[in-house]
mmCIF file of C-alpha atoms in Angstrom:
data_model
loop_
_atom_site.group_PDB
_atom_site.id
_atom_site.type_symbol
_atom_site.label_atom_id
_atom_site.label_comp_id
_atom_site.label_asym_id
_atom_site.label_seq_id
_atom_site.Cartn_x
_atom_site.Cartn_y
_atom_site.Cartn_z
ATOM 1 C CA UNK A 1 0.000 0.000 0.000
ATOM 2 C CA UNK A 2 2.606 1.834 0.911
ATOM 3 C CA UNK A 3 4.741 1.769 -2.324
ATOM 4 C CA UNK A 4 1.287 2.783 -4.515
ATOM 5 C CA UNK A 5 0.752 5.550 -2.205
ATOM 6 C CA UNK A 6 4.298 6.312 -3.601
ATOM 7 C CA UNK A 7 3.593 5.989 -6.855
ATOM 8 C CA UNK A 8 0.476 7.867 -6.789
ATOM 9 C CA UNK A 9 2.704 10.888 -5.510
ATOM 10 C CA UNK A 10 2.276 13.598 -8.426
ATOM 11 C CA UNK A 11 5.835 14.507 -9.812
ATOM 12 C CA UNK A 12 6.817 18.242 -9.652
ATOM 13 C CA UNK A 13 6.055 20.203 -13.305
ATOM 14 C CA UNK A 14 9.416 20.980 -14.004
ATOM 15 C CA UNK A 15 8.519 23.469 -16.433
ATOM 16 C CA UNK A 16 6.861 25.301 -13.868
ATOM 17 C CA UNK A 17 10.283 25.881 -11.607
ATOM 18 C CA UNK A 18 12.210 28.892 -12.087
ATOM 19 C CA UNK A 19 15.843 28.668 -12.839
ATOM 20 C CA UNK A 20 18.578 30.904 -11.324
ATOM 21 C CA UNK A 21 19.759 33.764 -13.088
ATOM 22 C CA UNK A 22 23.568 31.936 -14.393
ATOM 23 C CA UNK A 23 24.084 28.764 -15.986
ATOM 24 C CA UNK A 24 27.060 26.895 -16.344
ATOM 25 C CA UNK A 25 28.949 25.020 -19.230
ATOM 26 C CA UNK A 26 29.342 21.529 -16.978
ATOM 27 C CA UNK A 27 26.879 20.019 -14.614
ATOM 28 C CA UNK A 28 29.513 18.905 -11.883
ATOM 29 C CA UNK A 29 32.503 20.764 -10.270
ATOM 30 C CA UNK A 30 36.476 21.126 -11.557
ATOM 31 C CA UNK A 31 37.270 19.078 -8.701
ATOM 32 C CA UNK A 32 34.321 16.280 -9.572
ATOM 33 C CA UNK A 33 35.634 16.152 -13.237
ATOM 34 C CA UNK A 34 39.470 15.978 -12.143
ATOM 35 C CA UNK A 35 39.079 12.533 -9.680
ATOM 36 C CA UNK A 36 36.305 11.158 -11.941
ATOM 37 C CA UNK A 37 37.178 7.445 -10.617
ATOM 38 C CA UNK A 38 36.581 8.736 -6.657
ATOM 39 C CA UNK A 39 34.120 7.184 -4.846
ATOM 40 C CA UNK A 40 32.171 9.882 -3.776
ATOM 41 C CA UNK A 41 33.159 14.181 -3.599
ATOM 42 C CA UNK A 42 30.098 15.109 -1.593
ATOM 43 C CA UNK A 43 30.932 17.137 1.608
ATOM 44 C CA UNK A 44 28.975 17.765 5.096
ATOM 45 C CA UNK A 45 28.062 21.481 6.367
ATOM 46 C CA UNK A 46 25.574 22.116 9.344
ATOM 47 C CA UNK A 47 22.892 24.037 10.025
ATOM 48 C CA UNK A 48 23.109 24.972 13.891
ATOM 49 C CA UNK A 49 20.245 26.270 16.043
ATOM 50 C CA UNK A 50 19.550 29.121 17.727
ATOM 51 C CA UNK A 51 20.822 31.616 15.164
ATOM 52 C CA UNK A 52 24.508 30.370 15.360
ATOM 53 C CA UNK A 53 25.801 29.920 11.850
ATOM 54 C CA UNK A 54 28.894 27.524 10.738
ATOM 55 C CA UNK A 55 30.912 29.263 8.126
ATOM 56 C CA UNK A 56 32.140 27.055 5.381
ATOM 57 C CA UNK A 57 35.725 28.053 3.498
ATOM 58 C CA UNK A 58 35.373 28.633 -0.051
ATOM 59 C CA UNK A 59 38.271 28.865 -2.839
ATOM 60 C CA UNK A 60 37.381 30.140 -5.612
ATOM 61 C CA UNK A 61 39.641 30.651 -8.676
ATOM 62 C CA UNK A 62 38.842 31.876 -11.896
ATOM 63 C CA UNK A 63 40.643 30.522 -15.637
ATOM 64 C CA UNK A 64 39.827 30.797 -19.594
ATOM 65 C CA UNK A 65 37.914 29.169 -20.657
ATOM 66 C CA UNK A 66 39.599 29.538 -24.595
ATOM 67 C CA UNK A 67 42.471 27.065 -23.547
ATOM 68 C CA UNK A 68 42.635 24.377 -25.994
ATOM 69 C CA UNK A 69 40.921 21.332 -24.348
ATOM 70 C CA UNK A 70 40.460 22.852 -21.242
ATOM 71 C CA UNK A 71 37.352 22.072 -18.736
ATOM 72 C CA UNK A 72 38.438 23.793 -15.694
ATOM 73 C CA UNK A 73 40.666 21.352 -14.358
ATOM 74 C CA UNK A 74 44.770 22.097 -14.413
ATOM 75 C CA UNK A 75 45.951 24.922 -16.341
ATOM 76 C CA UNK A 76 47.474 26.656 -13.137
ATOM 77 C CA UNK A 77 49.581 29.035 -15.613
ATOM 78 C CA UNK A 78 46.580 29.957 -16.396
ATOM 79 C CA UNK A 79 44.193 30.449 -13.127
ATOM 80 C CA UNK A 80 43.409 33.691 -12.003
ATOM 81 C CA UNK A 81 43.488 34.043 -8.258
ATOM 82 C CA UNK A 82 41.658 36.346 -5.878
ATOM 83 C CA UNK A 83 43.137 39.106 -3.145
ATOM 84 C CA UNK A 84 40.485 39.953 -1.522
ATOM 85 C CA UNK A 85 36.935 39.222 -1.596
ATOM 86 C CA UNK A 86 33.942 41.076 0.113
ATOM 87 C CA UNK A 87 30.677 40.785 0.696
ATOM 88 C CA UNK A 88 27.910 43.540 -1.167
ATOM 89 C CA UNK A 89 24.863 44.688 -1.463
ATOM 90 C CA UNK A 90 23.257 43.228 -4.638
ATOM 91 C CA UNK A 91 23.630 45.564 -7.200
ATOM 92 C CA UNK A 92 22.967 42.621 -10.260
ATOM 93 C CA UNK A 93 19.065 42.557 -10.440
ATOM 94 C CA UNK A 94 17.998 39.194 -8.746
ATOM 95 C CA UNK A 95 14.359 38.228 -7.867
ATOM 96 C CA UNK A 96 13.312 39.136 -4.406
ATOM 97 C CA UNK A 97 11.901 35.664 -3.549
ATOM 98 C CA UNK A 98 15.447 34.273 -4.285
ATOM 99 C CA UNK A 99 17.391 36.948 -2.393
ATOM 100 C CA UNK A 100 17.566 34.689 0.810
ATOM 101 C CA UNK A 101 19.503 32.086 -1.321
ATOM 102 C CA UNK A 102 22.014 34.824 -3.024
ATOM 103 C CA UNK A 103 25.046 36.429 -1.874
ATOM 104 C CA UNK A 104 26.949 39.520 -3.951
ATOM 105 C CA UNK A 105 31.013 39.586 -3.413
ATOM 106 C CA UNK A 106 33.070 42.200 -4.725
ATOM 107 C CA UNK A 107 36.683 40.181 -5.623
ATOM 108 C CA UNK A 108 39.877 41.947 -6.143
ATOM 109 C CA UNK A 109 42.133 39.964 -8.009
ATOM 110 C CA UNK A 110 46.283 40.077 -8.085
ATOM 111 C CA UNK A 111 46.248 40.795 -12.127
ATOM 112 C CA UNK A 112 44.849 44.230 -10.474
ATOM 113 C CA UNK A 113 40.840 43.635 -12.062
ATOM 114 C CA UNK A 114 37.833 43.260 -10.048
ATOM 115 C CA UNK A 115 34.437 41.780 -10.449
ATOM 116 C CA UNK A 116 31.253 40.945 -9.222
ATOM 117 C CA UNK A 117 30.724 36.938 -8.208
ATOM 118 C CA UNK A 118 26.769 36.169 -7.787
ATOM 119 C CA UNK A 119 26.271 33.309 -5.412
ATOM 120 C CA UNK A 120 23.370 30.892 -5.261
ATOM 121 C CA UNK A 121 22.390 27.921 -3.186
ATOM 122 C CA UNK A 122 20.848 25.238 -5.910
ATOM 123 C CA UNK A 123 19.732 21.894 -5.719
ATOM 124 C CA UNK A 124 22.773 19.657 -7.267
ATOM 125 C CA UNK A 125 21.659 17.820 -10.045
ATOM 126 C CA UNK A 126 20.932 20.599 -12.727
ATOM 127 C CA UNK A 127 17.418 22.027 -13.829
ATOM 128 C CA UNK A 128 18.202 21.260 -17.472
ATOM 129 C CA UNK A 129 20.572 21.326 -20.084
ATOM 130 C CA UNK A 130 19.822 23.289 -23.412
ATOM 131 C CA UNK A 131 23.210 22.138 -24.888
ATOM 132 C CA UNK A 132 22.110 18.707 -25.288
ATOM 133 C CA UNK A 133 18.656 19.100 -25.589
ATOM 134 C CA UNK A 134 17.839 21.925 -26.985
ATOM 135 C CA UNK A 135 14.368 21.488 -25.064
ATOM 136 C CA UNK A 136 12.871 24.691 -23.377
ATOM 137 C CA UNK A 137 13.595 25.375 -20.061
ATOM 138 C CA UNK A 138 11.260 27.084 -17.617
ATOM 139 C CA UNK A 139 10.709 30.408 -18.113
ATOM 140 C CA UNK A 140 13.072 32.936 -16.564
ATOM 141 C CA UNK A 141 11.457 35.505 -13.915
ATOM 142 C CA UNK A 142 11.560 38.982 -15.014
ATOM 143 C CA UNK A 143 14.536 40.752 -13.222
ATOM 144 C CA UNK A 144 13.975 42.598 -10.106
ATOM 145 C CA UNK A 145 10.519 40.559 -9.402
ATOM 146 C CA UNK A 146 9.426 37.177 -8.325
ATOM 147 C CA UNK A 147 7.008 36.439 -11.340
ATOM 148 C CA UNK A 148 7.822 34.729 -14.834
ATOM 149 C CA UNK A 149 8.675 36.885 -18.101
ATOM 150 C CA UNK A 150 6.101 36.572 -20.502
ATOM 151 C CA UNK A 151 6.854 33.800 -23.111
ATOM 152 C CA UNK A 152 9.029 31.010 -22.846
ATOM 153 C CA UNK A 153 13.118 31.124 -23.202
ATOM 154 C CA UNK A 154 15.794 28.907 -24.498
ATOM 155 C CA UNK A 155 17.614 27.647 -21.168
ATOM 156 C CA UNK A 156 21.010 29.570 -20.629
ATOM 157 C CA UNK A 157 19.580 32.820 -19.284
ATOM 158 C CA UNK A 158 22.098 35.511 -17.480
ATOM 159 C CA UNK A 159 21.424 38.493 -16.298
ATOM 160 C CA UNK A 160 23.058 42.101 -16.602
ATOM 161 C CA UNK A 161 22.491 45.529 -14.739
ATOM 162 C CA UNK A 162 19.768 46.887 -16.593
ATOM 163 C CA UNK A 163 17.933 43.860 -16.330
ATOM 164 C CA UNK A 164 18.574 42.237 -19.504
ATOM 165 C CA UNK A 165 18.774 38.397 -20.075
ATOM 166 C CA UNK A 166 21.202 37.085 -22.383
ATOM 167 C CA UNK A 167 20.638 33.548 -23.962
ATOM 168 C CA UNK A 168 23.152 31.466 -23.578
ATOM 169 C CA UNK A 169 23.674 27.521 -23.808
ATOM 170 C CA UNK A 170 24.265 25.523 -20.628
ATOM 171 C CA UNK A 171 22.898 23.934 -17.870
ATOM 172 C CA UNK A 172 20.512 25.852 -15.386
ATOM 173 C CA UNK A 173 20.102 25.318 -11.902
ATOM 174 C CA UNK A 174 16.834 25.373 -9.358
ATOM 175 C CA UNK A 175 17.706 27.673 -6.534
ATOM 176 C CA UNK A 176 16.913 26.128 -2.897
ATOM 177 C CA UNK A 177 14.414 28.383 -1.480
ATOM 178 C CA UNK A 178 12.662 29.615 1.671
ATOM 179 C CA UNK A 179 9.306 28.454 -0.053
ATOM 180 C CA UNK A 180 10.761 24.543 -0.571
ATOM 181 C CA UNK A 181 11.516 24.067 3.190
ATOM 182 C CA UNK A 182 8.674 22.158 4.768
ATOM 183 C CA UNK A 183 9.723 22.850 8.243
ATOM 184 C CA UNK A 184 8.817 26.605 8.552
ATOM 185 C CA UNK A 185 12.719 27.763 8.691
ATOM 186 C CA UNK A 186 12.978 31.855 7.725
ATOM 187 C CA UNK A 187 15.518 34.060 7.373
ATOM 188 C CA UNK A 188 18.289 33.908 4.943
ATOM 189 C CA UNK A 189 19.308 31.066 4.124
ATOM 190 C CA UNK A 190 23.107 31.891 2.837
ATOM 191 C CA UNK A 191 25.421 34.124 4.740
ATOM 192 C CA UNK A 192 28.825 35.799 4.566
ATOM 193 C CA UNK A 193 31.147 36.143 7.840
ATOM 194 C CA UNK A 194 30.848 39.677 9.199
ATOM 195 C CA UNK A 195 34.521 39.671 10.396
ATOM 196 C CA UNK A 196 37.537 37.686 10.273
ATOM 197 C CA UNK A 197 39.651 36.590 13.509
ATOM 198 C CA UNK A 198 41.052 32.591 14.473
ATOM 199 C CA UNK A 199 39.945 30.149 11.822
ATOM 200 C CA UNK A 200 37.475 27.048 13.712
ATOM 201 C CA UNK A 201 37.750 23.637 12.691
ATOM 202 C CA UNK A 202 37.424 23.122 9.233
ATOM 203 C CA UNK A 203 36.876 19.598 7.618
ATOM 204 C CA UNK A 204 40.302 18.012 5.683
ATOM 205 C CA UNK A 205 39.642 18.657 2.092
ATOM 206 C CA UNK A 206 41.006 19.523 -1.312
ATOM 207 C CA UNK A 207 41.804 22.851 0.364
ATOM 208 C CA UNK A 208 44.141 21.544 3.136
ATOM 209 C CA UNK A 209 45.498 18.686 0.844
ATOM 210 C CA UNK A 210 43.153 15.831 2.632
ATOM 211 C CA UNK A 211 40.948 13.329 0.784
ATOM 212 C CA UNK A 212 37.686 14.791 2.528
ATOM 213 C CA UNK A 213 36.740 11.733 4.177
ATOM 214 C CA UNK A 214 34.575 11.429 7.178
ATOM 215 C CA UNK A 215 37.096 10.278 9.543
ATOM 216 C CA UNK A 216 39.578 12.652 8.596
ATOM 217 C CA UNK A 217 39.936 14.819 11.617
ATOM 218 C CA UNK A 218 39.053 18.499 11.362
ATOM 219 C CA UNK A 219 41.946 21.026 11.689
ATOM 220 C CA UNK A 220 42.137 24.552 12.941
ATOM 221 C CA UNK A 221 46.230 24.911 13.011
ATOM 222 C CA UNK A 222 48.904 26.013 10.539
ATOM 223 C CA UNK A 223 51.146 23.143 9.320
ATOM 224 C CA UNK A 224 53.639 25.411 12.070
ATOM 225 C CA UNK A 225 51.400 24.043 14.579
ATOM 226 C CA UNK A 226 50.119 28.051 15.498
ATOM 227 C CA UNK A 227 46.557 28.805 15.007
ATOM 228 C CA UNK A 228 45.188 29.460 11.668
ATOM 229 C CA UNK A 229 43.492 32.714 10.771
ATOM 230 C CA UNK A 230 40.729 33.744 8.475
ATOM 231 C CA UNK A 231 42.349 34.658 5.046
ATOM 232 C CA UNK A 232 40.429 37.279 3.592
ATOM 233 C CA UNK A 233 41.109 35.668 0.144
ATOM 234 C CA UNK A 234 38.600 33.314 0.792
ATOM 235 C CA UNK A 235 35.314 33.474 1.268
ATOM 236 C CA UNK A 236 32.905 31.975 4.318
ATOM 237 C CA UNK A 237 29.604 31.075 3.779
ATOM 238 C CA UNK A 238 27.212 29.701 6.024
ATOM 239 C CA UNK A 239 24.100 27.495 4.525
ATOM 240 C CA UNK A 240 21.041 27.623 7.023
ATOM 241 C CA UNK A 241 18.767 25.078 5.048
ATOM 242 C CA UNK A 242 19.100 21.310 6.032
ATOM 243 C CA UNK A 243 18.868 19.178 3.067
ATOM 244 C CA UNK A 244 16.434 16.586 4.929
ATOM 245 C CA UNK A 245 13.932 20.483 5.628
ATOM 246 C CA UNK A 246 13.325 20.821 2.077
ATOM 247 C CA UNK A 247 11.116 19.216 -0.639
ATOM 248 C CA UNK A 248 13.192 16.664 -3.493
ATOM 249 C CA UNK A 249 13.765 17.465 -6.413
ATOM 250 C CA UNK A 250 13.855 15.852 -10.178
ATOM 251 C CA UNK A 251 13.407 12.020 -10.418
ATOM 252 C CA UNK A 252 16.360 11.027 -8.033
ATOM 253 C CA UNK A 253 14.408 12.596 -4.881
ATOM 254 C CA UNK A 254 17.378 14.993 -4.804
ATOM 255 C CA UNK A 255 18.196 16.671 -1.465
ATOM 256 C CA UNK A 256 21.890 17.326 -1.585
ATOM 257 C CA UNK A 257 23.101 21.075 -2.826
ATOM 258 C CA UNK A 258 25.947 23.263 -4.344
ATOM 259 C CA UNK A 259 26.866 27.106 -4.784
ATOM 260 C CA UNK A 260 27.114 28.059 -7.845
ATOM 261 C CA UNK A 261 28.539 31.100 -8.734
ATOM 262 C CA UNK A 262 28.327 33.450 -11.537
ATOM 263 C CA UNK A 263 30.888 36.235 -12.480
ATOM 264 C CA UNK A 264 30.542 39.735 -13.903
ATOM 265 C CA UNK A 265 32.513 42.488 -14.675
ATOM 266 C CA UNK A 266 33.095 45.644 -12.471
ATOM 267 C CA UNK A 267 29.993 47.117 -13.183
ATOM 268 C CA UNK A 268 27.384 44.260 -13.512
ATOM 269 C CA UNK A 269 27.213 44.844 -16.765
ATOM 270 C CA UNK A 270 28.787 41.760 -18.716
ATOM 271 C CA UNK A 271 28.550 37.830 -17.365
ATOM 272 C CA UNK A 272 32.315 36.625 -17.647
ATOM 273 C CA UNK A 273 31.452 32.996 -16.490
ATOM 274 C CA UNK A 274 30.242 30.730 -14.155
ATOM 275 C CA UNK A 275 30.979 27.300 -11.893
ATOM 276 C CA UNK A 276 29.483 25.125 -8.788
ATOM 277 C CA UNK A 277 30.635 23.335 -6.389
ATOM 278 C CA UNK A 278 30.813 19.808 -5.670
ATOM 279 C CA UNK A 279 27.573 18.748 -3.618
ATOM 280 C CA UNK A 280 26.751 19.512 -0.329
ATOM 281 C CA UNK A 281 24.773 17.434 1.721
ATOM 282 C CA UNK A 282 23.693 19.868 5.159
ATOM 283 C CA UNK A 283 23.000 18.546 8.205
ATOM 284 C CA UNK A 284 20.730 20.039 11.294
ATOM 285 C CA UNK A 285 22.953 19.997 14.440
ATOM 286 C CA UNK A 286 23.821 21.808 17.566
ATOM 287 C CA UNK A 287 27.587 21.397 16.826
ATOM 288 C CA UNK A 288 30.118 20.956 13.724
ATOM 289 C CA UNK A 289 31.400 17.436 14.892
ATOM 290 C CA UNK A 290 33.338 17.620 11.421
ATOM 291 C CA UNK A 291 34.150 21.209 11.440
ATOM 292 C CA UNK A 292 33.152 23.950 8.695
ATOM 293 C CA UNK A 293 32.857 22.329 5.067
ATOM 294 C CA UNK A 294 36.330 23.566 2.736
ATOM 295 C CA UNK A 295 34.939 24.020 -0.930
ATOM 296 C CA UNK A 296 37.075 25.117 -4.473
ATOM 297 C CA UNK A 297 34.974 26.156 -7.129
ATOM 298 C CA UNK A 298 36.483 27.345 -10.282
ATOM 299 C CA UNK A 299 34.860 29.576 -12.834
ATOM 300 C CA UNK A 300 35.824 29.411 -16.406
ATOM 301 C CA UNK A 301 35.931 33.054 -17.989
ATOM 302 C CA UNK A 302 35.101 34.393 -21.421
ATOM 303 C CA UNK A 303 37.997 34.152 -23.309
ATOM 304 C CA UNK A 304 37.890 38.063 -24.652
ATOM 305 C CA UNK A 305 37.867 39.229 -21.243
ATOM 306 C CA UNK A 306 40.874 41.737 -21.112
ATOM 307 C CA UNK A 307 41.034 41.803 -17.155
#
């Protein structure tokens, strides 16, 4: 009885769901695509109670994207790295009802350019892919509202300043929303530190040269042994959704995340690229048993970008 009751459950209308604002050239992260044969790249964060947040390290780099053969992966001659990053106030139009899943960062980079990175929380397994399909996607919201633009549009829709979208080719992504968490949570749901002092414990990943397994211990000290500071080349990001709050989505039931990011130039103006994460399963607790999550995203560029 119980399995018909499950198959009686009506499947979402995917064409219904409204895709974030940036799309990406690959459905998986640089780091996914460069240890294809590993058994599994998905990493823990927490959601803690009481309105305390746990801030999870994020390295993001940026490369061409016009190097022969490239995907992201290697090419360090060619990877752009970041100075500084800080947080904003949004000044790329983004709907209000997925404002709670967005962050703006304004990134200084040592070549001496900056730009804008967009950040989303999404679901991990990708809306839909226009590259391969060439099927329509859901209709993109009209920038600066919640509600749909009128007619449908190819997937591979950016945003600029003025509130133009841009068609491009690639996969899109459903944000994770306020309005899919069945437990009543509220607030934002993504977060960036407000200051920097002593780094906490931060799971062994790709970051610190670990293999981001469970039982690798979490680490808080400089390979000196002194304590480890925030490095304000990084960014920290806290996720206050738990993947088991919100409703599945697609037809694997899918409850795990990623960031994805999407980056512009100075002024908002022109989208240089995009990237996501690996995924992100988040976890309701009163502690970080595992420490913060450690995260590198890369975003492949447009190769006529000057810098």
């Amino acid at each position: 009885a119980a399995a018909a009751a499950a198959a009686a459950e009506p499947e979402e209308d995917v064409s219904a769901l409204i895709p974030c604002l940036v799309t990406t050239q690959h459905p998986n992260g640089f780091v996914e695509r460069g240890e294809p044969g590993k058994e599994t790249h998905e990493v823990r964060a927490y959601k803690l109670g009481k309105k305390k947040r746990s801030y999870n390290q994020v390295e993001l780099t940026m490369n061409r994207a016009a190097i022969p053969g490239s995907d992201g992966v290697g090419e360090e001659a060619e990877t752009l790295n970041i100075y500084e990053a800080t947080e904003r106030a949004f000044s790329i139009d983004v709907p209000k009802d997925m404002r709670d899943s967005a962050l703006e960062y304004e990134l200084k980079l040592y070549n001496g350019a900056t730009v804008r990175a967009l950040i989303f929380l999404v679901y991990s397994e990708p809306l839909s892919n226009a590259s391969s399909t060439g099927a329509p996607a859901a209709a993109a919201p009209a920038a600066g509202g919640g509600g749909k633009s009128s007619g449908m549009h190819r997937a591979g829709l950016t945003a600029n300043a003025q509130g133009g979208l841009v068609d491009r080719a690639g996969f899109t992504w459903l944000p994770v929303t306020r309005g899919r968490c069945a437990r009543g949570c509220s607030g934002p749901i993504l977060s960036a530190i407000q200051r920097f002092g002593k780094q906490g414990r931060t799971q062994k990943g790709p970051v610190d040269g670990g293999d981001g397994k469970d039982d690798a211990p979490p680490t808080a000290k400089a390979p000196d042994g002194s304590d480890k500071w925030k490095d304000a080349r990084n960014l920290f990001i806290s996720i206050d959704e738990a993947s088991n709050h919100v409703a599945a989505f697609g037809p694997n039931k899918c409850k795990v995340f990623r960031l994805l990011f999407g980056v512009f130039t100075e002024d908002g103006n022109d989208f240089l690229g995009s990237g996501v994460s690996g995924p992100i399963r988040v976890l309701a607790n009163n502690d970080v048993p595992k420490g913060a999550a450690c995260l590198r995203i890369r975003c492949a560029l447009e190769e006529d970008w000057a810098g």
